[in-house]
Coordinates of C-alpha atoms in Angstrom, one line a residue:
M132 CA 89.8 31.7 57.0
S133 CA 91.6 29.3 59.2
A134 CA 94.1 26.4 58.2
A135 CA 91.9 23.6 59.3
A136 CA 89.2 25.0 57.3
I137 CA 91.6 25.0 54.2
F138 CA 92.8 21.4 54.7
A139 CA 89.2 20.3 55.4
A140 CA 88.5 21.4 51.5
C141 CA 90.9 19.4 49.8
T142 CA 90.3 16.1 51.3
K143 CA 90.7 13.3 48.9
M144 CA 87.5 11.0 47.9
D145 CA 87.8 7.3 47.0
K146 CA 87.8 6.4 43.4
L147 CA 84.2 5.7 42.1
P148 CA 82.8 2.2 41.3
L149 CA 83.6 0.7 37.6
Y150 CA 80.7 -1.5 35.8
K151 CA 81.5 -3.6 33.1
N152 CA 79.7 -3.6 29.7
G153 CA 76.7 -5.9 29.1
T154 CA 76.6 -8.5 26.6
A155 CA 74.0 -9.2 23.5
V156 CA 71.4 -11.7 24.3
T157 CA 70.6 -15.1 22.7
L158 CA 67.2 -14.9 21.7
S159 CA 65.3 -18.4 21.4
S160 CA 61.5 -19.4 20.6
N161 CA 59.4 -23.0 22.2
V162 CA 58.1 -23.2 18.4
T163 CA 59.2 -22.7 14.7
A164 CA 55.6 -22.6 13.4
I165 CA 52.4 -21.7 14.8
T166 CA 49.0 -22.2 13.6
P167 CA 46.5 -21.5 16.4
S168 CA 42.9 -21.6 15.7
A169 CA 40.2 -19.6 17.5
A170 CA 40.0 -21.8 20.4
D171 CA 43.5 -21.1 21.3
S172 CA 42.6 -17.2 21.6
S173 CA 43.4 -17.1 25.2
N174 CA 46.1 -20.0 25.1
I175 CA 49.6 -19.5 25.3
V176 CA 51.2 -20.4 21.9
L177 CA 54.2 -18.7 21.8
T178 CA 57.1 -18.5 24.5
L179 CA 60.0 -16.3 23.4
T180 CA 63.3 -16.5 26.0
W181 CA 66.8 -15.1 26.1
T182 CA 69.7 -15.0 27.9
S183 CA 71.0 -12.4 30.6
P184 CA 72.5 -9.4 29.1
N185 CA 74.6 -9.5 32.0
Y186 CA 74.2 -5.8 33.1
A187 CA 75.8 -4.6 36.7
T188 CA 72.3 -4.1 37.9
D189 CA 69.7 -6.4 39.1
S190 CA 66.9 -7.3 36.6
A191 CA 64.2 -4.9 38.1
H192 CA 66.5 -1.9 36.3
Q193 CA 66.8 -3.6 33.0
K194 CA 64.3 -3.7 29.8
F195 CA 63.7 -5.6 26.7
I196 CA 61.9 -4.5 23.6
V197 CA 60.5 -7.7 22.0
E198 CA 60.4 -6.8 18.1
M199 CA 58.6 -8.6 15.2
D200 CA 58.4 -8.0 11.9
S201 CA 57.5 -9.8 8.3
T202 CA 60.8 -11.5 7.3
G203 CA 62.8 -9.4 4.9
R204 CA 61.2 -5.9 5.7
N205 CA 64.3 -5.4 8.4
F206 CA 61.9 -4.7 11.3
A207 CA 61.0 -1.2 9.3
H208 CA 57.5 -1.7 10.1
A209 CA 58.4 -3.9 13.3
M210 CA 55.3 -4.1 16.1
S211 CA 57.0 -3.6 19.8
F212 CA 56.3 -4.9 23.1
E213 CA 58.4 -3.9 26.3
V214 CA 59.5 -6.4 28.8
D215 CA 60.9 -5.1 32.3
G216 CA 62.8 -7.2 34.3
P217 CA 61.9 -11.0 32.9
L218 CA 64.0 -13.0 30.4
T219 CA 61.0 -14.4 29.0
V220 CA 57.6 -13.3 27.0
S221 CA 54.6 -15.1 26.1
F222 CA 51.9 -14.4 23.5
T223 CA 48.2 -16.0 23.3
G224 CA 46.9 -17.0 20.1
S225 CA 44.6 -13.4 20.0
Q226 CA 47.8 -11.7 20.5
L227 CA 49.6 -12.7 17.6
N228 CA 46.3 -13.1 15.4
N229 CA 45.8 -9.1 16.0
M230 CA 49.3 -8.5 15.1
L231 CA 49.5 -10.4 12.0
A232 CA 45.8 -8.6 11.1
G233 CA 47.5 -5.6 11.9
F234 CA 50.4 -6.2 9.1
G235 CA 47.4 -7.1 6.6
F236 CA 48.0 -10.8 6.4
A237 CA 45.5 -12.8 4.9
A238 CA 44.2 -15.3 7.3
G239 CA 44.8 -19.4 6.5
T240 CA 48.1 -18.6 5.2
A241 CA 51.6 -19.1 6.5
F242 CA 53.7 -15.9 7.1
S243 CA 57.2 -16.1 8.0
V244 CA 58.0 -13.6 10.7
D245 CA 61.1 -12.1 12.2
I246 CA 61.4 -11.5 15.9
R247 CA 64.3 -10.1 18.1
V248 CA 64.9 -8.5 21.0
T249 CA 66.7 -5.3 22.5
S250 CA 68.2 -5.1 25.7
S251 CA 69.1 -2.2 27.6
Y252 CA 68.9 -0.5 31.2
A253 CA 65.9 1.3 32.4
N254 CA 66.8 4.2 31.1
N255 CA 67.8 3.0 27.4
N256 CA 71.4 3.1 28.0
E257 CA 74.0 0.4 26.7
Q258 CA 71.5 -0.8 23.9
Y259 CA 72.4 -4.5 22.6
Q260 CA 70.5 -6.5 19.9
S261 CA 70.0 -9.9 20.0
N262 CA 70.1 -12.5 17.1
V263 CA 67.1 -12.3 14.7
I264 CA 64.9 -15.7 14.6
T265 CA 62.2 -16.5 12.4
V266 CA 59.0 -18.2 13.2
A267 CA 55.8 -19.0 10.8
M268 CA 52.9 -17.8 11.8
T269 CA 49.4 -18.4 10.4
P270 CA 46.6 -16.0 11.6
Y271 CA 43.2 -17.4 12.0
L272 CA 39.8 -16.2 11.9
V273 CA 37.1 -16.4 14.2
P274 CA 33.9 -18.3 13.3
I275 CA 30.5 -17.1 13.0
T276 CA 27.4 -18.9 14.5
L277 CA 24.0 -17.5 13.5
T278 CA 21.2 -18.0 15.4
P279 CA 17.6 -17.3 14.0
S280 CA 14.6 -16.6 16.4
S281 CA 13.1 -19.8 15.1
T282 CA 13.5 -22.2 12.3
S283 CA 9.9 -23.3 12.5
P284 CA 8.3 -22.4 9.0
I285 CA 7.2 -19.0 8.0
T286 CA 3.6 -18.6 6.0
M287 CA 3.7 -15.1 5.0
Q288 CA 0.8 -12.6 4.0
V289 CA -0.2 -9.4 2.4
T290 CA -1.8 -8.7 4.9
T291 CA 0.7 -9.0 7.4
G292 CA 3.8 -7.5 5.3
T293 CA 4.6 -5.1 7.9
S294 CA 5.1 -7.8 10.8
E295 CA 8.5 -9.7 11.2
A296 CA 9.2 -12.4 9.4
V297 CA 12.3 -13.5 11.2
S298 CA 15.0 -12.3 13.2
F299 CA 18.9 -13.1 13.4
S300 CA 21.8 -12.8 15.9
W301 CA 25.2 -13.3 15.3
N302 CA 28.6 -13.3 17.3
A303 CA 31.5 -10.7 16.4
S304 CA 34.2 -11.9 14.4
G305 CA 37.0 -9.6 15.0
Y306 CA 40.3 -9.2 13.1
G307 CA 42.9 -7.2 14.5
N308 CA 41.4 -3.4 14.9
N309 CA 40.1 -3.4 11.3
E310 CA 36.2 -2.7 10.6
I311 CA 34.2 -5.8 10.2
D312 CA 30.6 -5.5 8.7
Y313 CA 28.5 -8.2 8.3
A314 CA 25.6 -9.0 5.5
L315 CA 23.0 -11.9 5.8
Q316 CA 22.7 -13.8 2.4
I317 CA 19.6 -15.7 1.1
D318 CA 19.7 -18.6 -1.2
T319 CA 17.2 -21.6 -1.8
V320 CA 18.1 -24.9 0.1
G321 CA 20.5 -26.5 -2.4
G322 CA 21.9 -23.4 -4.0
T323 CA 25.6 -22.5 -3.9
F324 CA 25.1 -18.7 -3.0
A325 CA 26.1 -17.8 -6.1
N326 CA 23.9 -15.1 -6.7
P327 CA 22.1 -14.6 -3.4
Q328 CA 19.8 -12.0 -2.4
V329 CA 21.8 -9.8 0.3
F330 CA 20.9 -7.8 3.4
K331 CA 23.9 -5.3 4.6
Y332 CA 23.8 -4.3 8.5
G333 CA 27.4 -2.6 9.0
T334 CA 28.8 -3.4 12.3
A335 CA 25.3 -5.0 13.9
L336 CA 25.3 -8.3 15.0
S337 CA 21.7 -8.7 14.6
A338 CA 18.9 -8.0 12.1
S339 CA 15.2 -8.5 11.7
L340 CA 13.4 -9.1 8.3
I341 CA 9.7 -7.8 7.9
Q342 CA 7.8 -10.5 5.6
N343 CA 7.1 -8.0 3.0
D344 CA 11.1 -7.3 2.3
L345 CA 11.6 -11.5 2.8
N346 CA 9.1 -12.2 0.1
T347 CA 10.5 -9.6 -2.5
S348 CA 14.1 -11.3 -1.8
I349 CA 12.5 -15.0 -2.1
I350 CA 10.9 -14.1 -5.4
N351 CA 13.7 -12.6 -6.6
L352 CA 15.6 -15.9 -6.2
G353 CA 13.1 -17.1 -8.9
V354 CA 10.7 -18.4 -6.0
L355 CA 7.0 -18.1 -7.6
G356 CA 4.9 -15.9 -5.4
G357 CA 2.0 -17.9 -3.4
S358 CA 4.5 -20.8 -3.0
T359 CA 6.8 -23.1 -0.4
K360 CA 10.3 -23.3 -0.8
G361 CA 13.3 -24.1 1.4
I362 CA 15.3 -21.1 2.3
Q363 CA 18.9 -21.0 3.4
F364 CA 20.6 -17.8 5.3
R365 CA 23.9 -17.4 6.5
V366 CA 25.8 -14.4 7.8
V367 CA 29.3 -13.0 5.8
S368 CA 31.8 -10.9 7.3
Y369 CA 33.7 -8.3 5.5
L370 CA 37.3 -6.5 5.9
G371 CA 35.8 -3.0 5.7
S372 CA 32.5 -1.3 4.7
S373 CA 33.3 -1.6 0.9
Y374 CA 31.7 -5.4 1.2
T375 CA 34.3 -6.6 -1.4
N376 CA 36.6 -8.7 1.0
P377 CA 34.8 -11.5 2.5
L378 CA 36.5 -13.1 5.5
V379 CA 34.3 -15.6 7.5
Y380 CA 30.8 -17.3 6.4
S381 CA 28.6 -19.1 9.0
T382 CA 27.1 -22.5 8.4
P383 CA 23.6 -21.8 6.4
V384 CA 20.3 -22.1 8.5
N385 CA 17.4 -23.5 6.6
I386 CA 13.9 -22.8 7.0
T387 CA 10.7 -23.2 5.0
V388 CA 9.1 -20.3 4.0
T389 CA 5.3 -19.5 1.8
T390 CA 5.6 -16.8 0.1
F391 CA 2.8 -14.5 -1.1
I392 CA 2.0 -12.4 -4.3
P393 CA 2.4 -8.8 -3.4
A394 CA 0.1 -7.6 -6.4
P395 CA -2.0 -4.5 -6.0
D396 CA -5.6 -3.8 -7.0
N397 CA -4.7 -1.3 -10.1
L398 CA -1.6 -0.2 -11.6
Y399 CA -1.0 3.0 -13.6
I400 CA 1.9 4.5 -15.7
V401 CA 3.4 7.8 -15.2
G402 CA 6.3 9.9 -16.6
D403 CA 7.4 12.0 -19.4
A404 CA 8.0 9.1 -21.3
T405 CA 4.1 8.7 -21.6
P406 CA 1.5 11.1 -23.3
G407 CA 0.3 12.5 -20.1
G408 CA 3.6 13.3 -18.7
W409 CA 4.1 13.8 -15.1
N410 CA 0.4 14.8 -14.0
N411 CA -0.7 12.9 -11.1
P412 CA -3.2 11.5 -11.5
V413 CA -3.0 9.9 -15.0
P414 CA -5.7 9.8 -17.9
V415 CA -7.5 6.6 -17.8
P416 CA -8.1 4.0 -19.1
S417 CA -5.3 5.0 -21.5
Q418 CA -2.5 4.9 -19.0
Q419 CA -4.2 2.5 -16.5
F420 CA -2.6 -1.4 -16.9
T421 CA -5.1 -4.4 -17.6
K422 CA -5.0 -7.1 -14.6
V423 CA -4.3 -10.1 -16.9
D424 CA -4.5 -12.3 -13.3
A425 CA -4.0 -12.4 -10.1
Y426 CA -0.4 -11.4 -10.0
S427 CA 0.5 -9.7 -13.1
F428 CA -0.8 -6.7 -15.4
S429 CA -0.2 -5.3 -18.9
I430 CA -0.2 -2.1 -21.1
I431 CA 0.6 -1.2 -24.4
V432 CA 1.8 2.6 -24.8
N433 CA 3.8 5.1 -26.5
L434 CA 6.5 5.6 -25.0
N435 CA 9.0 8.6 -25.4
A436 CA 12.9 8.2 -26.1
P437 CA 15.6 9.0 -23.4
P438 CA 16.2 11.0 -21.4
A439 CA 12.5 10.4 -20.5
S440 CA 11.1 8.1 -17.8
Y441 CA 8.2 6.8 -15.9
L442 CA 7.1 4.8 -12.8
F443 CA 4.3 2.5 -11.8
L444 CA 1.9 3.7 -9.3
P445 CA -0.6 1.3 -7.4
V446 CA -3.0 4.3 -6.9
N447 CA -4.0 7.0 -9.3
G448 CA -3.1 10.2 -8.2
D449 CA -0.9 9.1 -4.9
W450 CA 2.5 9.2 -5.0
T451 CA 3.1 7.3 -1.5
H452 CA 4.4 4.1 -3.2
K453 CA 5.8 3.3 -6.7
Y454 CA 7.4 0.7 -8.8
G455 CA 10.3 0.7 -11.6
G456 CA 13.4 -0.9 -12.7
A457 CA 16.7 0.1 -13.7
S458 CA 16.7 -1.3 -17.4
A459 CA 15.1 0.0 -20.7
S460 CA 14.1 -3.3 -21.5
G461 CA 13.0 -4.9 -18.1
G462 CA 14.5 -6.8 -15.3
T463 CA 13.7 -6.9 -11.5
L464 CA 10.9 -5.0 -10.2
L465 CA 12.1 -2.5 -7.5
K466 CA 9.8 -0.9 -4.8
D467 CA 9.4 2.4 -3.4
G468 CA 13.0 3.8 -2.4
Q469 CA 14.9 1.4 -4.0
V470 CA 13.1 2.4 -7.7
P471 CA 16.5 4.6 -9.0
G472 CA 16.2 8.6 -8.7
S473 CA 16.4 8.9 -12.5
N474 CA 13.4 6.3 -12.6
T475 CA 12.6 3.7 -15.1
P476 CA 14.7 4.7 -18.2
A477 CA 12.4 4.8 -21.4
P478 CA 13.8 2.6 -24.4
A479 CA 16.3 4.3 -26.8
T480 CA 13.7 4.5 -29.4
A481 CA 10.2 6.2 -29.1
G482 CA 7.3 4.1 -30.3
L483 CA 4.6 1.6 -29.1
Y484 CA 5.5 -0.9 -26.6
K485 CA 3.9 -3.7 -24.4
I486 CA 4.9 -3.6 -20.7
T487 CA 4.4 -6.6 -18.2
V488 CA 4.4 -6.1 -14.7
N489 CA 4.5 -9.8 -13.0
F490 CA 4.3 -9.6 -9.3
Q491 CA 4.8 -13.0 -9.0
T492 CA 8.3 -13.4 -10.5
N493 CA 8.9 -9.7 -9.1
S494 CA 9.7 -8.6 -12.7
Y495 CA 8.9 -6.2 -15.6
S496 CA 9.5 -6.2 -19.2
V497 CA 9.5 -3.9 -22.1
T498 CA 8.9 -5.3 -25.8
P499 CA 8.4 -3.3 -29.0
I500 CA 4.6 -4.2 -30.4
T501 CA 2.8 -3.3 -33.8
V502 CA -0.6 -3.6 -33.2
P503 CA -3.9 -2.2 -35.3
S504 CA -4.7 1.0 -35.4
N505 CA -8.4 0.3 -36.0
L506 CA -10.6 -2.9 -35.6
Y507 CA -14.1 -3.8 -37.2
I508 CA -16.6 -6.7 -36.4
V509 CA -18.2 -8.8 -39.2
G510 CA -20.2 -11.8 -39.3
D511 CA -23.9 -13.2 -39.3
A512 CA -24.0 -12.7 -35.7
T513 CA -23.9 -8.5 -36.6
G514 CA -26.1 -6.5 -38.2
G515 CA -23.8 -6.1 -41.3
G516 CA -23.9 -9.8 -41.8
W517 CA -20.9 -11.2 -43.6
S518 CA -20.4 -7.9 -46.2
N519 CA -17.0 -6.6 -46.3
P520 CA -16.4 -4.0 -45.8
V521 CA -18.7 -3.6 -43.0
P522 CA -21.0 -0.5 -42.0
T523 CA -19.2 2.1 -39.7
P524 CA -19.2 3.5 -37.7
S525 CA -21.8 1.0 -36.3
Q526 CA -19.2 -1.7 -36.6
Q527 CA -16.0 -0.2 -35.8
F528 CA -14.6 -0.6 -32.5
T529 CA -13.6 2.2 -30.4
Q530 CA -9.8 2.2 -29.5
I531 CA -9.8 2.8 -25.5
S532 CA -6.1 2.9 -25.1
P533 CA -3.1 1.8 -27.6
G534 CA -4.1 -1.9 -28.2
V535 CA -7.3 -2.1 -26.8
F536 CA -10.4 -1.9 -28.3
G537 CA -14.0 -1.9 -27.4
M538 CA -17.7 -2.2 -28.8
I539 CA -21.2 -2.5 -27.4
A540 CA -23.1 -4.3 -30.1
N541 CA -26.3 -6.5 -30.7
L542 CA -25.1 -9.8 -31.7
N543 CA -27.4 -12.6 -32.8
A544 CA -27.5 -15.9 -31.0
A545 CA -25.9 -19.0 -31.6
P546 CA -25.5 -20.6 -34.2
T547 CA -24.3 -17.6 -35.9
S548 CA -20.6 -16.3 -35.4
Y549 CA -18.3 -13.3 -36.5
L550 CA -14.4 -11.9 -36.8
F551 CA -12.5 -9.2 -36.1
L552 CA -10.9 -7.5 -38.9
P553 CA -8.0 -4.6 -38.7
L554 CA -8.7 -3.4 -42.1
N555 CA -12.5 -2.8 -43.1
G556 CA -13.0 -4.5 -46.6
D557 CA -10.2 -6.7 -46.2
W558 CA -9.9 -10.3 -45.6
G559 CA -6.2 -10.8 -45.4
H560 CA -5.9 -11.0 -41.3
K561 CA -8.4 -11.4 -38.8
Y562 CA -8.7 -12.2 -35.5
G563 CA -11.5 -14.2 -33.3
G564 CA -11.4 -16.6 -30.6
A565 CA -13.2 -20.1 -29.7
S566 CA -15.1 -19.2 -27.0
A567 CA -18.5 -17.2 -26.9
T568 CA -17.7 -15.4 -23.7
G569 CA -14.1 -14.7 -24.2
G570 CA -10.5 -16.0 -23.7
T571 CA -7.2 -16.0 -25.9
L572 CA -7.4 -13.8 -28.8
L573 CA -6.4 -16.1 -31.9
A574 CA -5.1 -14.7 -35.2
D575 CA -4.9 -15.8 -38.6
G576 CA -5.0 -19.1 -39.2
D577 CA -5.6 -20.2 -35.5
V578 CA -8.8 -18.8 -35.6
P579 CA -11.2 -21.5 -35.9
G580 CA -12.5 -22.4 -39.2
S581 CA -16.3 -21.8 -37.5
N582 CA -14.9 -18.6 -36.2
T583 CA -15.9 -16.8 -33.1
P584 CA -19.3 -18.4 -31.6
A585 CA -22.1 -15.8 -31.0
P586 CA -23.4 -15.9 -27.2
A587 CA -26.2 -18.1 -27.0
T588 CA -28.6 -15.8 -26.4
A589 CA -29.3 -12.7 -28.8
G590 CA -28.8 -9.4 -27.2
L591 CA -26.6 -6.1 -26.5
Y592 CA -23.0 -6.9 -25.6
K593 CA -20.1 -5.3 -24.5
I594 CA -16.7 -7.0 -26.5
I595 CA -13.2 -5.8 -25.5
V596 CA -10.1 -6.7 -27.3
N597 CA -6.8 -6.5 -25.5
F598 CA -3.8 -6.9 -27.7
A599 CA -2.1 -6.4 -24.3
T600 CA -3.3 -9.4 -22.9
N601 CA -3.7 -10.8 -26.2
T602 CA -7.2 -11.6 -24.9
Y603 CA -11.1 -10.6 -25.7
S604 CA -14.3 -10.9 -23.4
V605 CA -18.0 -10.5 -24.6
T606 CA -20.1 -9.8 -21.5
P607 CA -24.0 -8.5 -21.6
Y608 CA -24.2 -4.6 -21.5
T609 CA -25.4 -3.4 -18.5
G610 CA -24.5 0.2 -18.6
V611 CA -26.3 3.1 -19.6
P612 CA -28.6 2.9 -22.7
L613 CA -26.5 3.8 -26.1
P614 CA -27.7 6.2 -28.1
A615 CA -28.2 6.2 -31.6
D616 CA -27.2 9.9 -32.0
L617 CA -26.0 12.5 -29.2
Y618 CA -26.8 16.4 -29.1
I619 CA -26.0 18.7 -26.5
V620 CA -28.0 21.8 -24.8
G621 CA -27.6 24.2 -22.1
D622 CA -26.6 27.6 -21.2
A623 CA -23.0 27.1 -21.6
T624 CA -23.7 26.7 -25.5
A625 CA -24.5 28.9 -28.0
G626 CA -28.0 27.4 -28.6
A627 CA -28.8 27.9 -24.5
W628 CA -31.9 25.9 -23.3
N629 CA -33.5 25.9 -26.4
N630 CA -34.7 22.7 -27.7
P631 CA -34.3 21.1 -30.4
V632 CA -30.7 22.7 -30.2
P633 CA -29.2 23.9 -33.4
V634 CA -27.8 21.4 -35.9
P635 CA -24.8 20.4 -36.8
S636 CA -23.1 22.9 -34.5
Q637 CA -24.4 21.2 -31.4
Q638 CA -24.9 17.5 -32.6
F639 CA -21.8 15.2 -31.8
T640 CA -20.1 12.9 -34.5
Q641 CA -20.0 9.3 -33.8
V642 CA -16.4 8.5 -34.7
S643 CA -16.9 4.7 -33.8
N644 CA -18.9 2.2 -32.1
G645 CA -20.4 3.8 -28.9
D646 CA -17.8 7.2 -29.2
F647 CA -19.1 10.4 -29.8
K648 CA -17.2 13.7 -30.4
I649 CA -17.9 17.4 -30.6
T650 CA -15.9 20.3 -30.5
L651 CA -17.8 23.5 -29.6
P652 CA -17.6 27.1 -27.8
L653 CA -18.7 26.6 -24.0
T654 CA -19.3 29.7 -21.7
G655 CA -17.3 29.2 -18.3
G656 CA -19.3 28.8 -15.4
K657 CA -22.7 27.4 -16.8
S658 CA -23.8 23.8 -17.7
Y659 CA -25.6 21.6 -20.1
L660 CA -26.8 18.1 -21.0
F661 CA -26.1 15.4 -23.5
L662 CA -29.8 14.2 -25.2
P663 CA -30.1 11.2 -27.2
V664 CA -32.9 12.7 -29.0
N665 CA -33.2 16.6 -30.2
G666 CA -36.1 18.4 -29.3
D667 CA -37.0 15.6 -26.6
W668 CA -36.4 16.1 -22.8
T669 CA -37.5 12.3 -22.1
N670 CA -33.8 11.2 -21.9
K671 CA -31.2 12.7 -20.9
Y672 CA -26.9 12.1 -20.1
G673 CA -24.8 13.9 -18.1
G674 CA -22.0 14.0 -15.1
T675 CA -20.5 15.8 -11.9
G676 CA -17.0 17.1 -13.4
S677 CA -16.3 19.8 -15.7
S678 CA -13.4 18.2 -17.3
G679 CA -15.0 14.6 -17.2
G680 CA -16.0 11.7 -15.5
T681 CA -18.7 9.1 -15.2
I682 CA -21.5 9.1 -17.9
L683 CA -24.7 9.2 -15.9
Y684 CA -28.1 8.7 -17.2
D685 CA -31.7 10.2 -16.3
N686 CA -32.3 10.7 -12.6
D687 CA -28.6 10.1 -11.9
V688 CA -28.1 13.6 -13.8
P689 CA -27.5 16.3 -10.6
G690 CA -30.1 18.7 -10.7
T691 CA -27.4 21.4 -11.4
N692 CA -26.7 19.4 -14.7
T693 CA -23.0 19.1 -15.9
P694 CA -20.7 21.9 -15.0
A695 CA -18.9 23.4 -18.0
P696 CA -14.8 24.7 -17.6
S697 CA -14.2 27.6 -15.4
T698 CA -13.2 29.5 -18.2
D699 CA -14.5 30.5 -21.6
G700 CA -13.3 28.8 -24.6
T701 CA -13.4 26.2 -27.1
Y702 CA -13.6 22.3 -26.0
T703 CA -13.6 19.0 -27.1
I704 CA -16.1 16.9 -25.7
D705 CA -15.6 13.2 -26.0
A706 CA -18.2 10.9 -24.8
N707 CA -17.4 7.2 -24.5
F708 CA -20.5 4.8 -24.0
V709 CA -17.8 1.5 -24.0
T710 CA -15.8 3.0 -21.3
G711 CA -19.0 4.8 -19.4
T712 CA -17.1 8.2 -19.2
Y713 CA -16.8 11.7 -20.6
T714 CA -14.0 14.1 -21.2
V715 CA -13.6 17.8 -21.6
Q716 CA -10.6 19.2 -23.0

């Protein structure tokens, strides 16, 4: 190695430059309190400035971390903002509002926020913390404007129930990164939304209401079906999907709405709380409601105790639609998917109950009731006159269903009259009315002293007394002729087609006016007829169903006669001329 090379390797370098330390900055704010509004969301509402840290580099190589946290937490949960270079930073109303929402602060309340700045070189060396300043900040909520598709009056109808009644849209009302859910509230004009009807829409910003749903909700507010009322709508935003923390309420929108009465043509009860169980179709008329008026139904029925339950059906034998409720004693009437999965609970105690379903008020009631177990007619309008006890079974009503009694009777013309008695031979209680054609059923002292007036014209009349609706009706009888006796003939019977038939084995027993019963063996797959006169083929009764149906007369009876059940066995046949039906069980 040469000496020159050795000398070069030992050349002494100049001294490295020496940089002095920086200093902590002093932080200041342009305000000590901020109360921004939604209008300030894009406006600058807070400007922070601080002094130079006096680092030995230009500002491009300096970094500042601005921290904000609720006073008293020592920045343990601070939110940080990085500023590279400038000695100032500004915040819009929206930025600060989102930060405060992130802290979980409630809107409309001032909160004390600590602020500090940490300075350093760009590589985080030589960090210094500033002084701490405090600014009072009040978060705000974004107002909601509810816009309806129209504010014109709405007239709803049963025939257009699935059509849209009205739609709404509204703006978002965010609060930080929180999930905001919305609900539409409905009340009558003048109401305070203390108990509104509510439709929940999650995070959606629009909604559409069909007439059926709007109609039901308005009736649930206490508005009668078929009436016109001012209705107010508003949207409420909620913090989260629990719908328990309301945030913003829109200004209500008023719309005049005419409701309709959503009453079906018929109504039936089904369930293990009823005698018919869950079998569908249900037995009629015992489990068919009586239509009281254009919008309400009533029935008296024996109900079993819980855990038994039941439903109301508008169409017998069809599960497509149903009605029910959540209370054993009554309340709001629910429909289809709103009916509890456990169905309508039966009362705590088994017994006889009166159920009334009112579609005008969208409600139902279940109340215990006591009704007569029998009913009789007495009076000079009847064949038995005023003699008491009356002749039976001719003047004993047929019980059609619990609380409902029927009779087909020859009545003399006015000025004769009559009464209904719950006990034959006893004058202790009586029922009657003030009209010859029917009306409100009166009891005891309320019955007119002149008793119930007979029709103007003598003849055969059908009388129905309904304790479920507290009414009675008297109408001319137009059904098949009422026999004095009844017999059964046919190859389904032991006597075959021989006529006259053996008696008493093939003679019905008249158990009440218009109701005949017989229990006998039947051969499966064969047929039979009912005869009003034994040994005479002149007149006959029958039907088309092996388990029952409408009683047919003479030429209306099928040429194949009435079919017997498919299986041999002993059966009870009930021929009820009051209801015009027969059953085979």
